Coordinates of C-alpha atoms and ligand atoms in Angstrom, one line a residue:
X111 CA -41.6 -128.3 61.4
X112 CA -42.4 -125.1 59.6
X113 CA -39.9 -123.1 57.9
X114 CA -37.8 -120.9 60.2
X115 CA -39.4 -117.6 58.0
X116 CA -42.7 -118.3 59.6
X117 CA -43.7 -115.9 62.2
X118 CA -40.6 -113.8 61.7
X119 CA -40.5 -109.5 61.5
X120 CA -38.3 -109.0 58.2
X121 CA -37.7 -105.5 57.4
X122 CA -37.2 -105.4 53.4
X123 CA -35.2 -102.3 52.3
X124 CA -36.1 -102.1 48.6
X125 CA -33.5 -99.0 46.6
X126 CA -33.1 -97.5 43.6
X127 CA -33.0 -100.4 40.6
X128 CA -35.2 -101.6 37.7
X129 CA -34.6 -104.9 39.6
X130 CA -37.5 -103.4 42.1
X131 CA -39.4 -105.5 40.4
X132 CA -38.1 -108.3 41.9
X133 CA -38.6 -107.0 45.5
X134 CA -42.5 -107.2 45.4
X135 CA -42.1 -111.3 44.3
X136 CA -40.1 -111.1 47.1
X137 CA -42.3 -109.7 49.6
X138 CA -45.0 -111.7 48.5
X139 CA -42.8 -115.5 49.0
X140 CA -42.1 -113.7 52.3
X141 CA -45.6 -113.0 53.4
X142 CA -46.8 -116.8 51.7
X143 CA -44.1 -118.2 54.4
X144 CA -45.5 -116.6 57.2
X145 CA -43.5 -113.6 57.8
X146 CA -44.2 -110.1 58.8
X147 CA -42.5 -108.1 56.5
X148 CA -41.8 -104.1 57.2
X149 CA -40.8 -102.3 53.8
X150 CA -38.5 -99.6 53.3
X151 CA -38.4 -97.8 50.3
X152 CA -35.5 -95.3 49.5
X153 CA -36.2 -92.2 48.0
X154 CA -35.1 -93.5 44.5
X155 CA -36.8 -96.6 44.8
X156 CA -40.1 -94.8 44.4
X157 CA -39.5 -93.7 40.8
X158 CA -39.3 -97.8 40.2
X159 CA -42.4 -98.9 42.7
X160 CA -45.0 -97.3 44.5
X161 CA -45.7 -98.1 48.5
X162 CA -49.0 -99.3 47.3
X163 CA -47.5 -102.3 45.8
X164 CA -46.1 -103.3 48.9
X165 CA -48.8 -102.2 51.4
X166 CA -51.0 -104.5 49.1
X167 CA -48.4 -107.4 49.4
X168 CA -47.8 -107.2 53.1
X169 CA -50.9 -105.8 54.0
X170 CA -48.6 -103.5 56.4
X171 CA -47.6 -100.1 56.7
X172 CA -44.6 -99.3 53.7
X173 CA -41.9 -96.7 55.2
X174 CA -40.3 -93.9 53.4
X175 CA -39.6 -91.3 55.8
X176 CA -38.3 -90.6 59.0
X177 CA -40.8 -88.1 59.7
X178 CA -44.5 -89.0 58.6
X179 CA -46.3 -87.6 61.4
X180 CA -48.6 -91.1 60.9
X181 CA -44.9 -93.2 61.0
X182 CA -44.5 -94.4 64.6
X183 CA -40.3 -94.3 63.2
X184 CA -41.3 -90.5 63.7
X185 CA -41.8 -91.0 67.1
X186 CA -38.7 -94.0 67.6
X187 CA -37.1 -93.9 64.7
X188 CA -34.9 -97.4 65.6
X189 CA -38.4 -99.3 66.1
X190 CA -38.1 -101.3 62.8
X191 CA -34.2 -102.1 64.1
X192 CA -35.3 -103.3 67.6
X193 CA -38.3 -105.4 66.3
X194 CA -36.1 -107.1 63.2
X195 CA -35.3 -110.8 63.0
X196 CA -33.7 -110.0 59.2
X197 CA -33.5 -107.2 57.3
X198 CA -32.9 -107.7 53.9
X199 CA -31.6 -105.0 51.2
X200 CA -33.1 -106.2 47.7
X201 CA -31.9 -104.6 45.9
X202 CA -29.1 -103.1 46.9
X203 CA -27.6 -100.4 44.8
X204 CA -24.0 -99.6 45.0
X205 CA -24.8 -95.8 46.4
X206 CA -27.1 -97.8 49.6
X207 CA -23.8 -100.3 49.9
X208 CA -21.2 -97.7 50.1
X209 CA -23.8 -95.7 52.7
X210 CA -24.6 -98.9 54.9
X211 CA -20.4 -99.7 54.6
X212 CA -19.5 -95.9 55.7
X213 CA -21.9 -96.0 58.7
X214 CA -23.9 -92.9 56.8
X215 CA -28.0 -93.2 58.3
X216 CA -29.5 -90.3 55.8
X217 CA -32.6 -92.4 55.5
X218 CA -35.2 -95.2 57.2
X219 CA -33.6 -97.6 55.8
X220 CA -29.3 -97.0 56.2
X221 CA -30.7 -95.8 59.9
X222 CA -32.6 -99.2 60.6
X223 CA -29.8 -101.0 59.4
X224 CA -26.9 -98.7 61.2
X225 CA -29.3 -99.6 65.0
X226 CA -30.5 -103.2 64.4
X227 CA -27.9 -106.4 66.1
X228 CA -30.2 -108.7 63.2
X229 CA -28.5 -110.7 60.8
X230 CA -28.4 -108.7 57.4
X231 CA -28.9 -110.2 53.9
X232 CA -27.5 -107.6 50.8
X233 CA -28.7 -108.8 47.5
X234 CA -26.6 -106.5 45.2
X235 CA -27.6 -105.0 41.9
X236 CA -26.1 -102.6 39.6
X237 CA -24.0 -102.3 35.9
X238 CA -21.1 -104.9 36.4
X239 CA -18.8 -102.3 35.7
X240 CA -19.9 -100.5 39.3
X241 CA -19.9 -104.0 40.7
X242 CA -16.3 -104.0 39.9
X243 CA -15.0 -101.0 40.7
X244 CA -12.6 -101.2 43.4
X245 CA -14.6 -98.8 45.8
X246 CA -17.9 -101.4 45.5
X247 CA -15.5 -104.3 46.2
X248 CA -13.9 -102.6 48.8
X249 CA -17.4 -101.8 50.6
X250 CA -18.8 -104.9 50.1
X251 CA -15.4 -106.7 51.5
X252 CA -16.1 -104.1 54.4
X253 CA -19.5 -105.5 54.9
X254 CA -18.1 -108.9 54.9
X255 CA -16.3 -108.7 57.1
X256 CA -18.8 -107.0 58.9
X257 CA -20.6 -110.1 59.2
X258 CA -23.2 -109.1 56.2
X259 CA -24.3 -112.0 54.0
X260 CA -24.0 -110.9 50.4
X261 CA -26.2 -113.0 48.1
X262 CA -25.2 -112.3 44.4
X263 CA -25.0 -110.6 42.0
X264 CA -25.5 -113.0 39.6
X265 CA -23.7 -112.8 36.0
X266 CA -26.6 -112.3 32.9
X267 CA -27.8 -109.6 30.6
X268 CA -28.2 -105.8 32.7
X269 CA -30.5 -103.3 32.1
X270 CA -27.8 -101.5 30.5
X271 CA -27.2 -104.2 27.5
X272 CA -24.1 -105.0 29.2
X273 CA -23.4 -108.9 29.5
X274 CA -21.4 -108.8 33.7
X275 CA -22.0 -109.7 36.7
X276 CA -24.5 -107.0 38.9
X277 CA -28.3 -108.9 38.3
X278 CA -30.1 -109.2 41.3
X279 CA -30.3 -113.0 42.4
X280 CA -33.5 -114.6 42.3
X281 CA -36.4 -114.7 45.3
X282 CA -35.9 -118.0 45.7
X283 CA -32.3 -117.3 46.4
X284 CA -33.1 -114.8 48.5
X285 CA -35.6 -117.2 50.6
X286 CA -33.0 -119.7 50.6
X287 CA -30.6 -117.4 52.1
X288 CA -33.4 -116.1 55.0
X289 CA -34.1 -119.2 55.6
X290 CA -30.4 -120.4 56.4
X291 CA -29.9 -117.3 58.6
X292 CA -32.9 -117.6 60.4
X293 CA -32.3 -121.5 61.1
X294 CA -28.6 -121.3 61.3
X295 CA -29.1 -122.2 65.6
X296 CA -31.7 -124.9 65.0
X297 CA -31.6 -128.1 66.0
X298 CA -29.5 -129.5 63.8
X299 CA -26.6 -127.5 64.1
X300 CA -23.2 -128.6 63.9
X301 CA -24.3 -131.8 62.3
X302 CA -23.0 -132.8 59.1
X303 CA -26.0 -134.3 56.7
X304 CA -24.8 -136.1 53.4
X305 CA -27.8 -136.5 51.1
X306 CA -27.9 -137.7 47.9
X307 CA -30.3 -136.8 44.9
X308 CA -31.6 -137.4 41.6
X309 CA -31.0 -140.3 39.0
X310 CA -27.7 -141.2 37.7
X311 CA -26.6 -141.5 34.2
X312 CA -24.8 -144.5 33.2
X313 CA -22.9 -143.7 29.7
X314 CA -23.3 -145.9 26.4
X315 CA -21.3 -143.4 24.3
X316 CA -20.7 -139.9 24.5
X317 CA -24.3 -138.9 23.0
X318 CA -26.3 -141.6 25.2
X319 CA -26.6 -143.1 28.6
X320 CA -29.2 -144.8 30.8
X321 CA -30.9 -143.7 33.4
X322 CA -34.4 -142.9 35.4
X323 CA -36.9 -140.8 35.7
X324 CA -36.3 -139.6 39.6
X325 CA -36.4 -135.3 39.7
X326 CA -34.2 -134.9 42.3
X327 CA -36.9 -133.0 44.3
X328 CA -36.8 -135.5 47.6
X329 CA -33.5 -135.1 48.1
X330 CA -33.3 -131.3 47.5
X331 CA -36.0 -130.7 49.8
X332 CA -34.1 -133.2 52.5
X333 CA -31.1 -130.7 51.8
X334 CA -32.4 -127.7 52.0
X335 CA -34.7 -128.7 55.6
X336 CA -31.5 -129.4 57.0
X337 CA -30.0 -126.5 55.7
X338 CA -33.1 -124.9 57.3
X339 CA -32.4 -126.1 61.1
X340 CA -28.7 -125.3 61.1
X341 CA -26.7 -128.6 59.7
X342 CA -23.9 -128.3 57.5
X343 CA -25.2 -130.1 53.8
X344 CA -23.5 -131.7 51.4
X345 CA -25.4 -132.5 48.9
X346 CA -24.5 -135.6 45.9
X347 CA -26.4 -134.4 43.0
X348 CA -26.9 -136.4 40.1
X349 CA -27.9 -134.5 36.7
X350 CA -30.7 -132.8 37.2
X351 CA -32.8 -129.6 36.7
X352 CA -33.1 -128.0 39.6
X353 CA -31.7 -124.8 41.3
X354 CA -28.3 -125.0 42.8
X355 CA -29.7 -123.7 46.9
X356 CA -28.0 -121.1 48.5
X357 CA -25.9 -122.3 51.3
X358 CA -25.0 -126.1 50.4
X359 CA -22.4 -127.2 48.9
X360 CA -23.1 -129.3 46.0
X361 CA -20.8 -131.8 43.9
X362 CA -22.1 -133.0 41.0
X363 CA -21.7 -136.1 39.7
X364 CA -22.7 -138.3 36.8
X365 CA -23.0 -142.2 37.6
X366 CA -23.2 -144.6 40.3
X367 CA -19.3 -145.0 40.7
X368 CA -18.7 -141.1 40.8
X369 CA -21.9 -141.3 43.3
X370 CA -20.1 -143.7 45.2
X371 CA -17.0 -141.7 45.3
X372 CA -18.0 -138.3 46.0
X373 CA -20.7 -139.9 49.0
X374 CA -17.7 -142.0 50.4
X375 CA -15.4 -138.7 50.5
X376 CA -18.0 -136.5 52.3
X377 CA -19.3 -139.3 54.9
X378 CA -15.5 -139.5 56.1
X379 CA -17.0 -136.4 59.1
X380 CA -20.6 -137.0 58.5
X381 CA -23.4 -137.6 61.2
X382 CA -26.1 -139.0 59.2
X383 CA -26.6 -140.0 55.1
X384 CA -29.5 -139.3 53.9
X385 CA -30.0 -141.8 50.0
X386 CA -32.8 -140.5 48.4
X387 CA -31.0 -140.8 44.9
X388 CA -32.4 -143.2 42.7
X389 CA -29.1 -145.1 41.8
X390 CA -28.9 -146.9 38.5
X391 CA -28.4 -150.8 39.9
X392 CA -27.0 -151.4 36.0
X393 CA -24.3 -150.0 33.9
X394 CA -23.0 -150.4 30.2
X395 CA -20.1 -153.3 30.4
X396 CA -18.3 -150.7 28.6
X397 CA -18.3 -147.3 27.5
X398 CA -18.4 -146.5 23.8
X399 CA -15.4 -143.8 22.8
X400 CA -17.5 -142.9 20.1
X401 CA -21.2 -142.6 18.5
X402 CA -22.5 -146.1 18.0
X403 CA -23.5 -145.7 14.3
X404 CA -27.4 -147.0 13.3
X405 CA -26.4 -148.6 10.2
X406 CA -24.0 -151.1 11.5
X407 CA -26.6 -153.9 12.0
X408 CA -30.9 -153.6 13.1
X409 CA -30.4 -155.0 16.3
X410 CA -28.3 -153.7 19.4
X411 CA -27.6 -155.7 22.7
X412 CA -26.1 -154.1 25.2
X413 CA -24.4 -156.1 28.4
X414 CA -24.9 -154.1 31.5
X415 CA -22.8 -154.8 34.7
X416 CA -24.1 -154.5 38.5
X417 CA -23.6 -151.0 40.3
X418 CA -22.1 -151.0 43.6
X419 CA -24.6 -150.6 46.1
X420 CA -23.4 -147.3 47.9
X421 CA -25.1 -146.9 50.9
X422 CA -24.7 -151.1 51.8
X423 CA -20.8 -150.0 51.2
X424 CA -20.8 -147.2 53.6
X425 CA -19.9 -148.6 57.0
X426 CA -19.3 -146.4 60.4
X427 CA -21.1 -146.8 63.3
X428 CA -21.5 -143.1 64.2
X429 CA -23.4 -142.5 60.8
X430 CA -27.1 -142.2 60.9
X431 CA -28.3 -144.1 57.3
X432 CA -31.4 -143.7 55.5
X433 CA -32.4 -145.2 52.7
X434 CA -35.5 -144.6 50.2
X435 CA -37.5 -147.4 48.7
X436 CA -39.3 -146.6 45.4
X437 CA -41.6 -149.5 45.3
X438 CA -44.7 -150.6 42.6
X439 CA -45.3 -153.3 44.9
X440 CA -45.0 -155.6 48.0
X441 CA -43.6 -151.6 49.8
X442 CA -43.4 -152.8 53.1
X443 CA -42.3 -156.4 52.8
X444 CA -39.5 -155.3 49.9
X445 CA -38.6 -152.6 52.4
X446 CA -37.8 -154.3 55.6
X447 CA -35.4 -156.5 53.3
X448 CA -33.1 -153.6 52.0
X449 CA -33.4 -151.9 55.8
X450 CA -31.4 -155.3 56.9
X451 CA -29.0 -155.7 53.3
X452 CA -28.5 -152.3 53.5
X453 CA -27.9 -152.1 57.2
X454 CA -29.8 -148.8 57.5
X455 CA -31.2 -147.3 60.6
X456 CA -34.8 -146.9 58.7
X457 CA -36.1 -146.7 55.2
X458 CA -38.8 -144.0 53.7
X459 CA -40.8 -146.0 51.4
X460 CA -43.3 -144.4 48.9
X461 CA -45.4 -146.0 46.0
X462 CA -44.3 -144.9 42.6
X463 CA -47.2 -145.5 41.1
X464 CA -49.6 -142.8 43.0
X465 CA -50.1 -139.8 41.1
X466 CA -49.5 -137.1 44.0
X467 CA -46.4 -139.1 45.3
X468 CA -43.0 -140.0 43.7
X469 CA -41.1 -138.9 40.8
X470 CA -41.3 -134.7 39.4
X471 CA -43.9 -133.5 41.8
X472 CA -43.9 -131.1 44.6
X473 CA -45.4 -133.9 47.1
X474 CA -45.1 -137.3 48.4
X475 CA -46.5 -139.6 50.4
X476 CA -44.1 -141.8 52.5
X477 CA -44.2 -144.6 55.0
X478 CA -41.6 -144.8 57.4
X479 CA -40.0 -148.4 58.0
X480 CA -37.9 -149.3 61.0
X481 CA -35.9 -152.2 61.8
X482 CA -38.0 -153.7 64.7
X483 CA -40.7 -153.5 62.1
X484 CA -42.9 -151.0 63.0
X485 CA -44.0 -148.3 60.5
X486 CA -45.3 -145.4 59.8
X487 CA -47.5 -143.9 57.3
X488 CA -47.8 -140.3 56.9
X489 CA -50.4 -138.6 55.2
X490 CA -49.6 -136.4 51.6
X491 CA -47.3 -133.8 52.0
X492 CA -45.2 -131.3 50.5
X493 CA -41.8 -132.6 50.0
X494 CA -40.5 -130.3 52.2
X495 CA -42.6 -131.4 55.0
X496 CA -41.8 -134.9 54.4
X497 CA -38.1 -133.6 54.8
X498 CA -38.6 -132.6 58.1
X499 CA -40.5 -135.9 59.0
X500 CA -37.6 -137.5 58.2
X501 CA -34.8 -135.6 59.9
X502 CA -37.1 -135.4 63.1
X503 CA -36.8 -139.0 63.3
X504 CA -33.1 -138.6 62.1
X505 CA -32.5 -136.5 64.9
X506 CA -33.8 -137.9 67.4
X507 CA -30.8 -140.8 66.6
X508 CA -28.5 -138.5 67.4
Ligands
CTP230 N1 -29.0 -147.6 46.5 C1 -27.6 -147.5 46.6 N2 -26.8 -148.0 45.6 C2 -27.4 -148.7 44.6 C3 -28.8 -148.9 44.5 C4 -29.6 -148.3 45.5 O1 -27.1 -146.8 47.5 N3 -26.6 -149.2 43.7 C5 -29.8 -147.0 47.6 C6 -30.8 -146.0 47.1 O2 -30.3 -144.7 47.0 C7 -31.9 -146.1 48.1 C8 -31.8 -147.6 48.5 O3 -30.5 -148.0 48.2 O4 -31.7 -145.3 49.3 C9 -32.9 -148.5 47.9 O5 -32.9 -148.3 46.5 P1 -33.9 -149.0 45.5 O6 -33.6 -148.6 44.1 O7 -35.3 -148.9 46.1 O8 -33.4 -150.5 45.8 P2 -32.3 -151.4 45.2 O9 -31.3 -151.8 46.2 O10 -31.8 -150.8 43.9 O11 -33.2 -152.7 44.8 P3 -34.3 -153.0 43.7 O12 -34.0 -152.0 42.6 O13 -34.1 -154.4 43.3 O14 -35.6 -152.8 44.3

């Protein structure tokens, strides 16, 4: 399933802040995911960027004016409104907020957005002091309500010096927050997807624990392909490095018994769990209160006690499971086992040990094991793909 960008018409409004910059790495994710994008430039976003940079990254016509004689807006100046699927205002300065909150259309842009019924993604950035001042929060809580998504600001250094909330959010934000808009009526919706991600930590003493070398990428890219065709994801993340997506709520948790916790609580409404975390199956018999000290003695056993197996424990008959095997040998043979201890409805096995599949990298190449035995091996992937692989056959268990 491709991502619900592809194909789209996304109008970019691009205004008047050093965080410009940002729009063109924008425009160009956009354009790599398949969409048409349509950029606007206000008037004082040209003394940031110039229209070449985006005519060169969308390889379409950039609009600045409502009357360029070559401009078909000349001619219908709501054509970029009627043809939108998104429009998306990146940045957003507080002066194009308070105009797109006050119903003012001085411009392509504030007119395109005061005609178009598409869903509309503001990605503010300005000096954290105009971020807070109570006429910006009263616009934005205007747009809000309003039915606007507001994506940021995030908090970090501003162009001003000033430490405050009023960056831009990052493209991939941004994309993560298209994506959700555009997919929000896909076929998943109003399903509820637990997945779970990334390799727990089981603690020695405060300064050490044990644990694995899983990334978290499988299971991010299983939440955020959910998140893509409409389900409502709660993702189980166990420490990791990765960016918190846009649109999914996130607990993070430490070892195997907070795991088991947090998965049991969220599974209580859930329609399918989705275990791609690579759960530690031992932890320290006890927990150290303080730094275990080198000189004490040369040698160091540890006694380590069995984990709960979490999704064996989870038990509803309305809940879709999936399980992943990480296998180094015997996949299919050790995989039909855990689909019947685990009770699961089918497993996605993959070989650690290949260099394009597994742990830390982008792809993965995964059989799919059911119960009555028969499998399937797809070919190398992008994780995300593989995502969707799985909650096609997910879905269709509904
Ligand atoms: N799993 C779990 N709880 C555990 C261990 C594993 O829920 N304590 C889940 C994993 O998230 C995965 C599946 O069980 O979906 C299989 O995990 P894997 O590590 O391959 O198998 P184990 O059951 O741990 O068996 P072994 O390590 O002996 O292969």
């Amino acid at each position: 399933m491709p991502s619900p960008i592809q194909n789209k018409r996304i109008v970019l409004g691009v205004t008047g802040s050093i965080a410009c910059y940002k729009a063109a790495d924008l425009a160009s994710k956009l354009v790599q995911s398949g969409a048409l994008v349509d950029t606007v430039l206000t008037e004082a976003a040209r003394e940031f960027v110039s229209e070449l940079t985006f005519k060169s990254l969308t390889h379409r016509e950039v609009h600045t004016s409502l009357y360029s004689p070559n401009s078909n807006l000349s001619i219908n100046h709501v054509a970029l409104a009627e043809s939108a699927d998104l429009i998306i205002v990146a940045p957003a300065t507080a002066n194009t907020i308070a105009k797109i909150a006050n119903g003012i259309s001085d411009d392509v842009l504030t007119t395109t957005i005061l005609a178009t019924t598409a869903p509309i993604i503001i990605a503010p950035a300005m000096d954290a002091n105009m971020f807070d001042n109570p006429a910006t929060e009263a616009n934005v809580t205007t747009l809000i309500g309003r039915g606007f998504f507001i994506a940021g600001p995030a908090e970090g250094r501003l162009a001003s010096g000033l430490m405050g909330k009023g960056r831009m959010i990052e493209p991939f934000d941004i994309m993560g927050a298209a994506s959700m808009l555009l997919g929000k009526d896909g076929d998943l919706s109003g399903k509820k997807i637990v997945v779970s991600a990334g390799g727990t930590e089981e603690a020695i003493d405060p300064v050490r624990n044990i644990t694995n070398r899983s990334s978290g990428k499988m299971g991010y890219a299983i939440a955020e392909a959910a998140r893509d065709r409409g389900a409502m994801v709660s993702l189980v993340a166990a420490p990791n490095h990765l960016a918190k997506p846009i649109g999914i709520s996130v607990t993070n948790i430490q070892s195997a018994e907070d795991m088991k916790k947090a998965i049991e609580d969220e599974c209580l409404e859930a329609d399918a769990l989705i275990m791609a975390a690579a759960v530690a199956d031992w932890r320290p018999l006890e927990k150290l209160d303080s730094k275990a000290k080198k000189d004490k003695s040369d040698h160091w056993s540890l006694e380590l006690v069995k984990n709960p197996d979490i999704v064996a424990g989870i038990n509803s008959s309305k809940l879709i499971k999936v399980g992943f095997a990480a296998e180094s040998e015997n996949l299919v043979e050790n995989s039909k086992t855990k689909i019947e201890s685990k009770n699961l409805d089918f497993i996605v096995a993959n070989d650690i040990t290949a260099a394009d599949s597994g742990f830390s990298v982008d792809t993965n190449r995964v059989t799919i094991i059911h119960p009555d035995g028969t499998t399937e091996v797809l070919p190398l992937m992008s994780k995300y793909d593989v995502a969707h692989s799985i909650l096609d056959r997910v879905k269709s268990g509904f």
